[in-house]
Amino acid sequence: MAKTIHALIVGINAYPDQPLFGCVNDALAVGKFFKELCDKTEKKTGDKTEKLFNWNPVYLLAPHKDDKAVTVAVADDPAVANYKLPDRQVLIDQFMEHLCSDAVKPDDVCVFYYSGHGMLARAAPEFAHMEVGGMNQ
């Protein structure tokens, strides 16, 4: 039986004060990679061919108004057409509903991908030596 890759993919370009260019494209590229992986990965047993992975993504995207990347990406993955605009609550809700639901089985894979502005925070003491300047991004 095929396992499912459940993915929550976030790409934010349209920040009001400090817009970014490329985060939505990066998020769509990650989604395309996993979809193609799922479409091409199969197991042959005798005359029978079985998919190893099913693809189950949710996209949270904030493209610029004139950004055509989302329109183009729908041809690669129809799930892109149902993208939601990300904000804090939508992100929390989708994380819980999509990656922490009963639909996720023990052998499934969950992927969370984020591309957008980040922040720095002091690393916990036990990890500080692994991070430049003792900070996590």
mmCIF file of N, CA and C in Angstrom:
data_model
loop_
_atom_site.group_PDB
_atom_site.id
_atom_site.type_symbol
_atom_site.label_atom_id
_atom_site.label_comp_id
_atom_site.label_asym_id
_atom_site.label_seq_id
_atom_site.Cartn_x
_atom_site.Cartn_y
_atom_site.Cartn_z
ATOM 1 N N MET A 1 0.842 -1.183 0.000
ATOM 2 C CA MET A 1 0.000 0.000 0.000
ATOM 3 C C MET A 1 0.887 1.245 0.000
ATOM 4 N N ALA A 2 0.503 2.224 -0.793
ATOM 5 C CA ALA A 2 1.293 3.443 -0.931
ATOM 6 C C ALA A 2 1.239 4.290 0.341
ATOM 7 N N LYS A 3 2.379 4.862 0.653
ATOM 8 C CA LYS A 3 2.439 5.848 1.732
ATOM 9 C C LYS A 3 2.059 7.198 1.130
ATOM 10 N N THR A 4 1.686 8.129 1.979
ATOM 11 C CA THR A 4 1.329 9.469 1.517
ATOM 12 C C THR A 4 2.332 10.480 2.047
ATOM 13 N N ILE A 5 2.729 11.395 1.173
ATOM 14 C CA ILE A 5 3.528 12.548 1.600
ATOM 15 C C ILE A 5 2.552 13.704 1.782
ATOM 16 N N HIS A 6 2.335 14.082 3.033
ATOM 17 C CA HIS A 6 1.481 15.219 3.383
ATOM 18 C C HIS A 6 2.405 16.427 3.503
ATOM 19 N N ALA A 7 2.137 17.476 2.752
ATOM 20 C CA ALA A 7 3.033 18.633 2.760
ATOM 21 C C ALA A 7 2.264 19.924 3.008
ATOM 22 N N LEU A 8 2.836 20.759 3.833
ATOM 23 C CA LEU A 8 2.366 22.128 4.025
ATOM 24 C C LEU A 8 3.486 23.011 3.493
ATOM 25 N N ILE A 9 3.210 23.693 2.390
ATOM 26 C CA ILE A 9 4.232 24.441 1.669
ATOM 27 C C ILE A 9 3.867 25.921 1.692
ATOM 28 N N VAL A 10 4.768 26.732 2.245
ATOM 29 C CA VAL A 10 4.517 28.159 2.440
ATOM 30 C C VAL A 10 5.543 28.973 1.658
ATOM 31 N N GLY A 11 5.061 29.949 0.898
ATOM 32 C CA GLY A 11 5.933 30.876 0.183
ATOM 33 C C GLY A 11 5.346 32.269 0.255
ATOM 34 N N ILE A 12 6.109 33.219 0.799
ATOM 35 C CA ILE A 12 5.599 34.577 1.000
ATOM 36 C C ILE A 12 6.527 35.590 0.338
ATOM 37 N N ASN A 13 6.025 36.245 -0.699
ATOM 38 C CA ASN A 13 6.737 37.350 -1.352
ATOM 39 C C ASN A 13 6.168 38.700 -0.927
ATOM 40 N N ALA A 14 4.844 38.769 -0.775
ATOM 41 C CA ALA A 14 4.134 40.040 -0.652
ATOM 42 C C ALA A 14 4.094 40.558 0.788
ATOM 43 N N TYR A 15 5.265 40.897 1.308
ATOM 44 C CA TYR A 15 5.318 41.583 2.600
ATOM 45 C C TYR A 15 5.088 43.063 2.337
ATOM 46 N N PRO A 16 4.295 43.744 3.178
ATOM 47 C CA PRO A 16 3.965 45.150 2.907
ATOM 48 C C PRO A 16 5.182 46.079 2.895
ATOM 49 N N ASP A 17 6.111 45.912 3.840
ATOM 50 C CA ASP A 17 7.217 46.859 3.959
ATOM 51 C C ASP A 17 8.520 46.362 3.326
ATOM 52 N N GLN A 18 8.745 45.078 3.331
ATOM 53 C CA GLN A 18 9.985 44.522 2.789
ATOM 54 C C GLN A 18 9.666 43.316 1.909
ATOM 55 N N PRO A 19 9.145 43.576 0.701
ATOM 56 C CA PRO A 19 8.763 42.460 -0.166
ATOM 57 C C PRO A 19 9.974 41.625 -0.571
ATOM 58 N N LEU A 20 9.698 40.364 -0.826
ATOM 59 C CA LEU A 20 10.717 39.447 -1.307
ATOM 60 C C LEU A 20 10.338 38.995 -2.709
ATOM 61 N N PHE A 21 11.294 38.486 -3.432
ATOM 62 C CA PHE A 21 11.068 38.014 -4.796
ATOM 63 C C PHE A 21 11.748 36.654 -4.917
ATOM 64 N N GLY A 22 10.964 35.625 -5.094
ATOM 65 C CA GLY A 22 11.539 34.300 -5.249
ATOM 66 C C GLY A 22 11.021 33.273 -4.264
ATOM 67 N N CYS A 23 10.420 33.701 -3.175
ATOM 68 C CA CYS A 23 9.951 32.745 -2.160
ATOM 69 C C CYS A 23 8.799 31.890 -2.670
ATOM 70 N N VAL A 24 7.870 32.490 -3.387
ATOM 71 C CA VAL A 24 6.761 31.719 -3.951
ATOM 72 C C VAL A 24 7.304 30.735 -4.982
ATOM 73 N N ASN A 25 8.236 31.188 -5.829
ATOM 74 C CA ASN A 25 8.842 30.282 -6.809
ATOM 75 C C ASN A 25 9.558 29.127 -6.114
ATOM 76 N N ASP A 26 10.274 29.409 -5.037
ATOM 77 C CA ASP A 26 10.965 28.348 -4.293
ATOM 78 C C ASP A 26 9.967 27.344 -3.731
ATOM 79 N N ALA A 27 8.885 27.835 -3.155
ATOM 80 C CA ALA A 27 7.861 26.952 -2.586
ATOM 81 C C ALA A 27 7.232 26.084 -3.677
ATOM 82 N N LEU A 28 6.942 26.689 -4.812
ATOM 83 C CA LEU A 28 6.356 25.927 -5.920
ATOM 84 C C LEU A 28 7.336 24.889 -6.468
ATOM 85 N N ALA A 29 8.619 25.222 -6.489
ATOM 86 C CA ALA A 29 9.636 24.270 -6.962
ATOM 87 C C ALA A 29 9.732 23.070 -6.028
ATOM 88 N N VAL A 30 9.644 23.308 -4.730
ATOM 89 C CA VAL A 30 9.670 22.201 -3.765
ATOM 90 C C VAL A 30 8.440 21.312 -3.964
ATOM 91 N N GLY A 31 7.278 21.929 -4.135
ATOM 92 C CA GLY A 31 6.068 21.156 -4.382
ATOM 93 C C GLY A 31 6.169 20.340 -5.660
ATOM 94 N N LYS A 32 6.709 20.942 -6.705
ATOM 95 C CA LYS A 32 6.866 20.231 -7.984
ATOM 96 C C LYS A 32 7.815 19.043 -7.819
ATOM 97 N N PHE A 33 8.895 19.241 -7.079
ATOM 98 C CA PHE A 33 9.843 18.149 -6.842
ATOM 99 C C PHE A 33 9.148 16.953 -6.192
ATOM 100 N N PHE A 34 8.407 17.200 -5.120
ATOM 101 C CA PHE A 34 7.742 16.100 -4.411
ATOM 102 C C PHE A 34 6.643 15.456 -5.252
ATOM 103 N N LYS A 35 5.898 16.261 -6.002
ATOM 104 C CA LYS A 35 4.859 15.687 -6.864
ATOM 105 C C LYS A 35 5.480 14.774 -7.913
ATOM 106 N N GLU A 36 6.556 15.229 -8.548
ATOM 107 C CA GLU A 36 7.225 14.398 -9.556
ATOM 108 C C GLU A 36 7.805 13.134 -8.923
ATOM 109 N N LEU A 37 8.341 13.264 -7.723
ATOM 110 C CA LEU A 37 8.860 12.093 -7.010
ATOM 111 C C LEU A 37 7.738 11.073 -6.798
ATOM 112 N N CYS A 38 6.590 11.545 -6.345
ATOM 113 C CA CYS A 38 5.454 10.650 -6.108
ATOM 114 C C CYS A 38 4.959 10.023 -7.402
ATOM 115 N N ASP A 39 4.924 10.804 -8.470
ATOM 116 C CA ASP A 39 4.431 10.297 -9.747
ATOM 117 C C ASP A 39 5.370 9.248 -10.356
ATOM 118 N N LYS A 40 6.673 9.361 -10.084
ATOM 119 C CA LYS A 40 7.662 8.485 -10.722
ATOM 120 C C LYS A 40 8.088 7.302 -9.864
ATOM 121 N N THR A 41 7.809 7.331 -8.584
ATOM 122 C CA THR A 41 8.285 6.282 -7.688
ATOM 123 C C THR A 41 7.257 5.165 -7.619
ATOM 124 N N GLU A 42 7.661 4.003 -8.112
ATOM 125 C CA GLU A 42 6.738 2.863 -8.110
ATOM 126 C C GLU A 42 7.505 1.576 -7.862
ATOM 127 N N LYS A 43 6.761 0.565 -7.502
ATOM 128 C CA LYS A 43 7.321 -0.751 -7.208
ATOM 129 C C LYS A 43 6.675 -1.761 -8.148
ATOM 130 N N LYS A 44 7.513 -2.582 -8.780
ATOM 131 C CA LYS A 44 6.991 -3.612 -9.676
ATOM 132 C C LYS A 44 7.120 -4.961 -8.994
ATOM 133 N N THR A 45 6.005 -5.672 -8.953
ATOM 134 C CA THR A 45 5.969 -7.029 -8.415
ATOM 135 C C THR A 45 5.328 -7.900 -9.482
ATOM 136 N N GLY A 46 6.145 -8.674 -10.173
ATOM 137 C CA GLY A 46 5.616 -9.481 -11.279
ATOM 138 C C GLY A 46 5.059 -8.578 -12.356
ATOM 139 N N ASP A 47 3.799 -8.763 -12.694
ATOM 140 C CA ASP A 47 3.141 -7.935 -13.712
ATOM 141 C C ASP A 47 2.465 -6.709 -13.119
ATOM 142 N N LYS A 48 2.509 -6.576 -11.809
ATOM 143 C CA LYS A 48 1.784 -5.503 -11.124
ATOM 144 C C LYS A 48 2.723 -4.334 -10.785
ATOM 145 N N THR A 49 2.267 -3.116 -11.063
ATOM 146 C CA THR A 49 3.006 -1.903 -10.717
ATOM 147 C C THR A 49 2.196 -1.118 -9.697
ATOM 148 N N GLU A 50 2.857 -0.735 -8.617
ATOM 149 C CA GLU A 50 2.168 -0.024 -7.532
ATOM 150 C C GLU A 50 2.923 1.261 -7.203
ATOM 151 N N LYS A 51 2.172 2.363 -7.042
ATOM 152 C CA LYS A 51 2.779 3.612 -6.590
ATOM 153 C C LYS A 51 3.276 3.448 -5.164
ATOM 154 N N LEU A 52 4.428 4.012 -4.869
ATOM 155 C CA LEU A 52 4.943 3.956 -3.507
ATOM 156 C C LEU A 52 4.467 5.132 -2.666
ATOM 157 N N PHE A 53 4.213 6.279 -3.327
ATOM 158 C CA PHE A 53 3.813 7.479 -2.595
ATOM 159 C C PHE A 53 2.648 8.183 -3.278
ATOM 160 N N ASN A 54 1.721 8.672 -2.476
ATOM 161 C CA ASN A 54 0.677 9.586 -2.926
ATOM 162 C C ASN A 54 1.076 10.985 -2.470
ATOM 163 N N TRP A 55 0.648 11.995 -3.202
ATOM 164 C CA TRP A 55 1.006 13.393 -2.933
ATOM 165 C C TRP A 55 -0.216 14.124 -2.397
ATOM 166 N N ASN A 56 -0.087 14.727 -1.211
ATOM 167 C CA ASN A 56 -1.200 15.425 -0.566
ATOM 168 C C ASN A 56 -0.708 16.766 -0.021
ATOM 169 N N PRO A 57 -0.622 17.791 -0.886
ATOM 170 C CA PRO A 57 -0.102 19.085 -0.440
ATOM 171 C C PRO A 57 -1.193 20.094 -0.091
ATOM 172 N N VAL A 58 -0.818 21.045 0.750
ATOM 173 C CA VAL A 58 -1.582 22.272 0.963
ATOM 174 C C VAL A 58 -0.583 23.406 0.762
ATOM 175 N N TYR A 59 -0.970 24.380 -0.045
ATOM 176 C CA TYR A 59 -0.110 25.521 -0.327
ATOM 177 C C TYR A 59 -0.654 26.763 0.366
ATOM 178 N N LEU A 60 0.229 27.484 1.052
ATOM 179 C CA LEU A 60 -0.070 28.806 1.609
ATOM 180 C C LEU A 60 0.880 29.765 0.900
ATOM 181 N N LEU A 61 0.329 30.616 0.038
ATOM 182 C CA LEU A 61 1.164 31.459 -0.819
ATOM 183 C C LEU A 61 0.718 32.912 -0.765
ATOM 184 N N ALA A 62 1.693 33.811 -0.800
ATOM 185 C CA ALA A 62 1.429 35.245 -0.882
ATOM 186 C C ALA A 62 2.270 35.828 -2.015
ATOM 187 N N PRO A 63 1.792 35.638 -3.250
ATOM 188 C CA PRO A 63 2.523 36.201 -4.382
ATOM 189 C C PRO A 63 2.221 37.693 -4.529
ATOM 190 N N HIS A 64 3.056 38.384 -5.300
ATOM 191 C CA HIS A 64 2.747 39.762 -5.663
ATOM 192 C C HIS A 64 1.567 39.746 -6.640
ATOM 193 N N LYS A 65 0.847 40.850 -6.712
ATOM 194 C CA LYS A 65 -0.339 40.915 -7.574
ATOM 195 C C LYS A 65 -0.036 40.562 -9.029
ATOM 196 N N ASP A 66 1.135 40.947 -9.516
ATOM 197 C CA ASP A 66 1.472 40.711 -10.924
ATOM 198 C C ASP A 66 2.279 39.421 -11.130
ATOM 199 N N ASP A 67 2.390 38.594 -10.105
ATOM 200 C CA ASP A 67 3.186 37.364 -10.162
ATOM 201 C C ASP A 67 2.407 36.271 -10.893
ATOM 202 N N LYS A 68 2.974 35.777 -11.960
ATOM 203 C CA LYS A 68 2.316 34.740 -12.773
ATOM 204 C C LYS A 68 2.750 33.325 -12.382
ATOM 205 N N ALA A 69 3.658 33.193 -11.425
ATOM 206 C CA ALA A 69 4.204 31.881 -11.067
ATOM 207 C C ALA A 69 3.117 30.911 -10.619
ATOM 208 N N VAL A 70 2.144 31.381 -9.856
ATOM 209 C CA VAL A 70 1.088 30.505 -9.353
ATOM 210 C C VAL A 70 0.240 29.994 -10.511
ATOM 211 N N THR A 71 -0.119 30.869 -11.434
ATOM 212 C CA THR A 71 -0.931 30.477 -12.587
ATOM 213 C C THR A 71 -0.226 29.398 -13.403
ATOM 214 N N VAL A 72 1.061 29.572 -13.628
ATOM 215 C CA VAL A 72 1.846 28.608 -14.393
ATOM 216 C C VAL A 72 1.953 27.283 -13.641
ATOM 217 N N ALA A 73 2.123 27.335 -12.318
ATOM 218 C CA ALA A 73 2.339 26.130 -11.511
ATOM 219 C C ALA A 73 1.111 25.234 -11.442
ATOM 220 N N VAL A 74 -0.069 25.781 -11.658
ATOM 221 C CA VAL A 74 -1.295 24.976 -11.600
ATOM 222 C C VAL A 74 -1.235 23.848 -12.631
ATOM 223 N N ALA A 75 -0.558 24.079 -13.749
ATOM 224 C CA ALA A 75 -0.429 23.037 -14.768
ATOM 225 C C ALA A 75 0.373 21.844 -14.235
ATOM 226 N N ASP A 76 1.350 22.111 -13.367
ATOM 227 C CA ASP A 76 2.170 21.038 -12.785
ATOM 228 C C ASP A 76 1.469 20.338 -11.632
ATOM 229 N N ASP A 77 0.742 21.095 -10.828
ATOM 230 C CA ASP A 77 0.091 20.534 -9.643
ATOM 231 C C ASP A 77 -1.230 21.261 -9.417
ATOM 232 N N PRO A 78 -2.344 20.644 -9.770
ATOM 233 C CA PRO A 78 -3.658 21.296 -9.612
ATOM 234 C C PRO A 78 -3.950 21.761 -8.183
ATOM 235 N N ALA A 79 -3.303 21.163 -7.181
ATOM 236 C CA ALA A 79 -3.524 21.582 -5.789
ATOM 237 C C ALA A 79 -3.103 23.033 -5.562
ATOM 238 N N VAL A 80 -2.218 23.554 -6.405
ATOM 239 C CA VAL A 80 -1.777 24.949 -6.268
ATOM 240 C C VAL A 80 -2.952 25.902 -6.441
ATOM 241 N N ALA A 81 -3.908 25.545 -7.279
ATOM 242 C CA ALA A 81 -5.064 26.416 -7.537
ATOM 243 C C ALA A 81 -5.876 26.686 -6.273
ATOM 244 N N ASN A 82 -5.770 25.811 -5.284
ATOM 245 C CA ASN A 82 -6.532 25.968 -4.040
ATOM 246 C C ASN A 82 -5.719 26.613 -2.924
ATOM 247 N N TYR A 83 -4.661 27.332 -3.290
ATOM 248 C CA TYR A 83 -3.809 27.906 -2.248
ATOM 249 C C TYR A 83 -4.583 28.904 -1.390
ATOM 250 N N LYS A 84 -4.109 29.032 -0.152
ATOM 251 C CA LYS A 84 -4.684 29.991 0.788
ATOM 252 C C LYS A 84 -3.636 31.056 1.075
ATOM 253 N N LEU A 85 -4.096 32.237 1.453
ATOM 254 C CA LEU A 85 -3.166 33.294 1.858
ATOM 255 C C LEU A 85 -2.681 33.001 3.278
ATOM 256 N N PRO A 86 -1.380 33.060 3.490
ATOM 257 C CA PRO A 86 -0.860 32.729 4.818
ATOM 258 C C PRO A 86 -0.947 33.908 5.785
ATOM 259 N N ASP A 87 -1.379 33.633 6.963
ATOM 260 C CA ASP A 87 -1.183 34.514 8.109
ATOM 261 C C ASP A 87 -0.962 33.585 9.298
ATOM 262 N N ARG A 88 -0.713 34.132 10.443
ATOM 263 C CA ARG A 88 -0.348 33.299 11.592
ATOM 264 C C ARG A 88 -1.407 32.229 11.891
ATOM 265 N N GLN A 89 -2.668 32.643 11.958
ATOM 266 C CA GLN A 89 -3.714 31.692 12.327
ATOM 267 C C GLN A 89 -3.946 30.640 11.248
ATOM 268 N N VAL A 90 -3.911 31.055 9.985
ATOM 269 C CA VAL A 90 -4.076 30.097 8.889
ATOM 270 C C VAL A 90 -2.950 29.072 8.922
ATOM 271 N N LEU A 91 -1.740 29.524 9.179
ATOM 272 C CA LEU A 91 -0.592 28.611 9.260
ATOM 273 C C LEU A 91 -0.784 27.596 10.392
ATOM 274 N N ILE A 92 -1.163 28.068 11.557
ATOM 275 C CA ILE A 92 -1.389 27.170 12.701
ATOM 276 C C ILE A 92 -2.522 26.188 12.389
ATOM 277 N N ASP A 93 -3.629 26.715 11.857
ATOM 278 C CA ASP A 93 -4.782 25.854 11.545
ATOM 279 C C ASP A 93 -4.428 24.792 10.513
ATOM 280 N N GLN A 94 -3.741 25.189 9.449
ATOM 281 C CA GLN A 94 -3.395 24.229 8.399
ATOM 282 C C GLN A 94 -2.372 23.210 8.887
ATOM 283 N N PHE A 95 -1.460 23.642 9.725
ATOM 284 C CA PHE A 95 -0.491 22.701 10.297
ATOM 285 C C PHE A 95 -1.224 21.621 11.090
ATOM 286 N N MET A 96 -2.147 22.046 11.933
ATOM 287 C CA MET A 96 -2.888 21.090 12.757
ATOM 288 C C MET A 96 -3.830 20.220 11.916
ATOM 289 N N GLU A 97 -4.552 20.836 10.983
ATOM 290 C CA GLU A 97 -5.529 20.101 10.183
ATOM 291 C C GLU A 97 -4.881 19.166 9.165
ATOM 292 N N HIS A 98 -3.744 19.566 8.641
ATOM 293 C CA HIS A 98 -3.153 18.806 7.542
ATOM 294 C C HIS A 98 -2.043 17.852 7.991
ATOM 295 N N LEU A 99 -1.188 18.303 8.883
ATOM 296 C CA LEU A 99 -0.039 17.483 9.273
ATOM 297 C C LEU A 99 -0.251 16.718 10.575
ATOM 298 N N CYS A 100 -1.244 17.102 11.356
ATOM 299 C CA CYS A 100 -1.474 16.457 12.658
ATOM 300 C C CYS A 100 -2.847 15.787 12.732
ATOM 301 N N SER A 101 -3.432 15.501 11.601
ATOM 302 C CA SER A 101 -4.780 14.922 11.588
ATOM 303 C C SER A 101 -4.736 13.400 11.615
ATOM 304 N N ASP A 102 -5.897 12.806 11.800
ATOM 305 C CA ASP A 102 -6.008 11.342 11.776
ATOM 306 C C ASP A 102 -5.744 10.770 10.383
ATOM 307 N N ALA A 103 -5.778 11.617 9.353
ATOM 308 C CA ALA A 103 -5.498 11.155 7.992
ATOM 309 C C ALA A 103 -4.029 10.767 7.817
ATOM 310 N N VAL A 104 -3.169 11.285 8.693
ATOM 311 C CA VAL A 104 -1.744 10.957 8.636
ATOM 312 C C VAL A 104 -1.532 9.633 9.356
ATOM 313 N N LYS A 105 -1.091 8.653 8.599
ATOM 314 C CA LYS A 105 -0.861 7.305 9.137
ATOM 315 C C LYS A 105 0.590 7.171 9.618
ATOM 316 N N PRO A 106 0.868 6.195 10.483
ATOM 317 C CA PRO A 106 2.209 6.059 11.062
ATOM 318 C C PRO A 106 3.356 5.963 10.045
ATOM 319 N N ASP A 107 3.118 5.366 8.888
ATOM 320 C CA ASP A 107 4.189 5.236 7.893
ATOM 321 C C ASP A 107 4.223 6.368 6.871
ATOM 322 N N ASP A 108 3.313 7.327 6.981
ATOM 323 C CA ASP A 108 3.302 8.460 6.063
ATOM 324 C C ASP A 108 4.457 9.405 6.370
ATOM 325 N N VAL A 109 4.662 10.338 5.465
ATOM 326 C CA VAL A 109 5.723 11.336 5.602
ATOM 327 C C VAL A 109 5.058 12.710 5.662
ATOM 328 N N CYS A 110 5.509 13.556 6.591
ATOM 329 C CA CYS A 110 5.020 14.934 6.677
ATOM 330 C C CYS A 110 6.167 15.880 6.356
ATOM 331 N N VAL A 111 5.869 16.872 5.514
ATOM 332 C CA VAL A 111 6.861 17.864 5.113
ATOM 333 C C VAL A 111 6.290 19.239 5.411
ATOM 334 N N PHE A 112 7.088 20.074 6.090
ATOM 335 C CA PHE A 112 6.747 21.484 6.257
ATOM 336 C C PHE A 112 7.861 22.270 5.595
ATOM 337 N N TYR A 113 7.502 23.128 4.626
ATOM 338 C CA TYR A 113 8.486 23.947 3.923
ATOM 339 C C TYR A 113 8.051 25.400 4.023
ATOM 340 N N TYR A 114 8.982 26.270 4.408
ATOM 341 C CA TYR A 114 8.698 27.698 4.543
ATOM 342 C C TYR A 114 9.754 28.496 3.797
ATOM 343 N N SER A 115 9.308 29.444 2.993
ATOM 344 C CA SER A 115 10.206 30.373 2.331
ATOM 345 C C SER A 115 9.621 31.770 2.511
ATOM 346 N N GLY A 116 10.358 32.609 3.208
ATOM 347 C CA GLY A 116 9.914 33.972 3.487
ATOM 348 C C GLY A 116 10.862 34.597 4.490
ATOM 349 N N HIS A 117 10.480 35.757 5.037
ATOM 350 C CA HIS A 117 11.317 36.389 6.055
ATOM 351 C C HIS A 117 11.398 35.505 7.288
ATOM 352 N N GLY A 118 12.516 35.539 7.934
ATOM 353 C CA GLY A 118 12.713 34.799 9.168
ATOM 354 C C GLY A 118 13.141 35.746 10.274
ATOM 355 N N MET A 119 13.696 35.176 11.301
ATOM 356 C CA MET A 119 14.193 35.985 12.413
ATOM 357 C C MET A 119 15.312 35.221 13.103
ATOM 358 N N LEU A 120 16.044 35.902 13.934
ATOM 359 C CA LEU A 120 17.096 35.280 14.724
ATOM 360 C C LEU A 120 16.642 35.165 16.166
ATOM 361 N N ALA A 121 17.010 34.058 16.784
ATOM 362 C CA ALA A 121 16.731 33.852 18.209
ATOM 363 C C ALA A 121 17.929 33.126 18.815
ATOM 364 N N ARG A 122 18.223 33.437 20.053
ATOM 365 C CA ARG A 122 19.344 32.786 20.722
ATOM 366 C C ARG A 122 19.072 31.286 20.797
ATOM 367 N N ALA A 123 20.069 30.517 20.407
ATOM 368 C CA ALA A 123 19.949 29.057 20.444
ATOM 369 C C ALA A 123 19.996 28.579 21.889
ATOM 370 N N ALA A 124 19.332 27.470 22.160
ATOM 371 C CA ALA A 124 19.398 26.847 23.482
ATOM 372 C C ALA A 124 20.868 26.515 23.770
ATOM 373 N N PRO A 125 21.290 26.599 25.025
ATOM 374 C CA PRO A 125 22.705 26.389 25.351
ATOM 375 C C PRO A 125 23.293 25.098 24.790
ATOM 376 N N GLU A 126 22.520 24.026 24.783
ATOM 377 C CA GLU A 126 23.044 22.751 24.293
ATOM 378 C C GLU A 126 23.256 22.727 22.781
ATOM 379 N N PHE A 127 22.679 23.709 22.060
ATOM 380 C CA PHE A 127 22.842 23.777 20.610
ATOM 381 C C PHE A 127 23.638 24.998 20.163
ATOM 382 N N ALA A 128 23.958 25.894 21.059
ATOM 383 C CA ALA A 128 24.608 27.159 20.699
ATOM 384 C C ALA A 128 25.924 26.940 19.962
ATOM 385 N N HIS A 129 26.665 25.915 20.321
ATOM 386 C CA HIS A 129 27.964 25.662 19.666
ATOM 387 C C HIS A 129 27.791 25.246 18.200
ATOM 388 N N MET A 130 26.597 24.848 17.793
ATOM 389 C CA MET A 130 26.352 24.406 16.412
ATOM 390 C C MET A 130 25.954 25.560 15.499
ATOM 391 N N GLU A 131 25.634 26.707 16.059
ATOM 392 C CA GLU A 131 25.137 27.832 15.286
ATOM 393 C C GLU A 131 26.131 28.995 15.325
ATOM 394 N N VAL A 132 26.327 29.621 14.159
ATOM 395 C CA VAL A 132 27.212 30.778 14.097
ATOM 396 C C VAL A 132 26.685 31.863 15.018
ATOM 397 N N GLY A 133 27.508 32.333 15.909
ATOM 398 C CA GLY A 133 27.097 33.380 16.842
ATOM 399 C C GLY A 133 26.109 32.914 17.892
ATOM 400 N N GLY A 134 25.871 31.616 17.966
ATOM 401 C CA GLY A 134 24.943 31.076 18.969
ATOM 402 C C GLY A 134 23.481 31.406 18.692
ATOM 403 N N MET A 135 23.168 31.730 17.418
ATOM 404 C CA MET A 135 21.814 32.125 17.061
ATOM 405 C C MET A 135 21.196 31.135 16.082
ATOM 406 N N ASN A 136 19.891 30.873 16.239
ATOM 407 C CA ASN A 136 19.119 30.074 15.286
ATOM 408 C C ASN A 136 18.385 31.015 14.352
ATOM 409 N N GLN A 137 18.201 30.576 13.125
ATOM 410 C CA GLN A 137 17.353 31.338 12.197
ATOM 411 C C GLN A 137 15.980 30.743 12.198
#
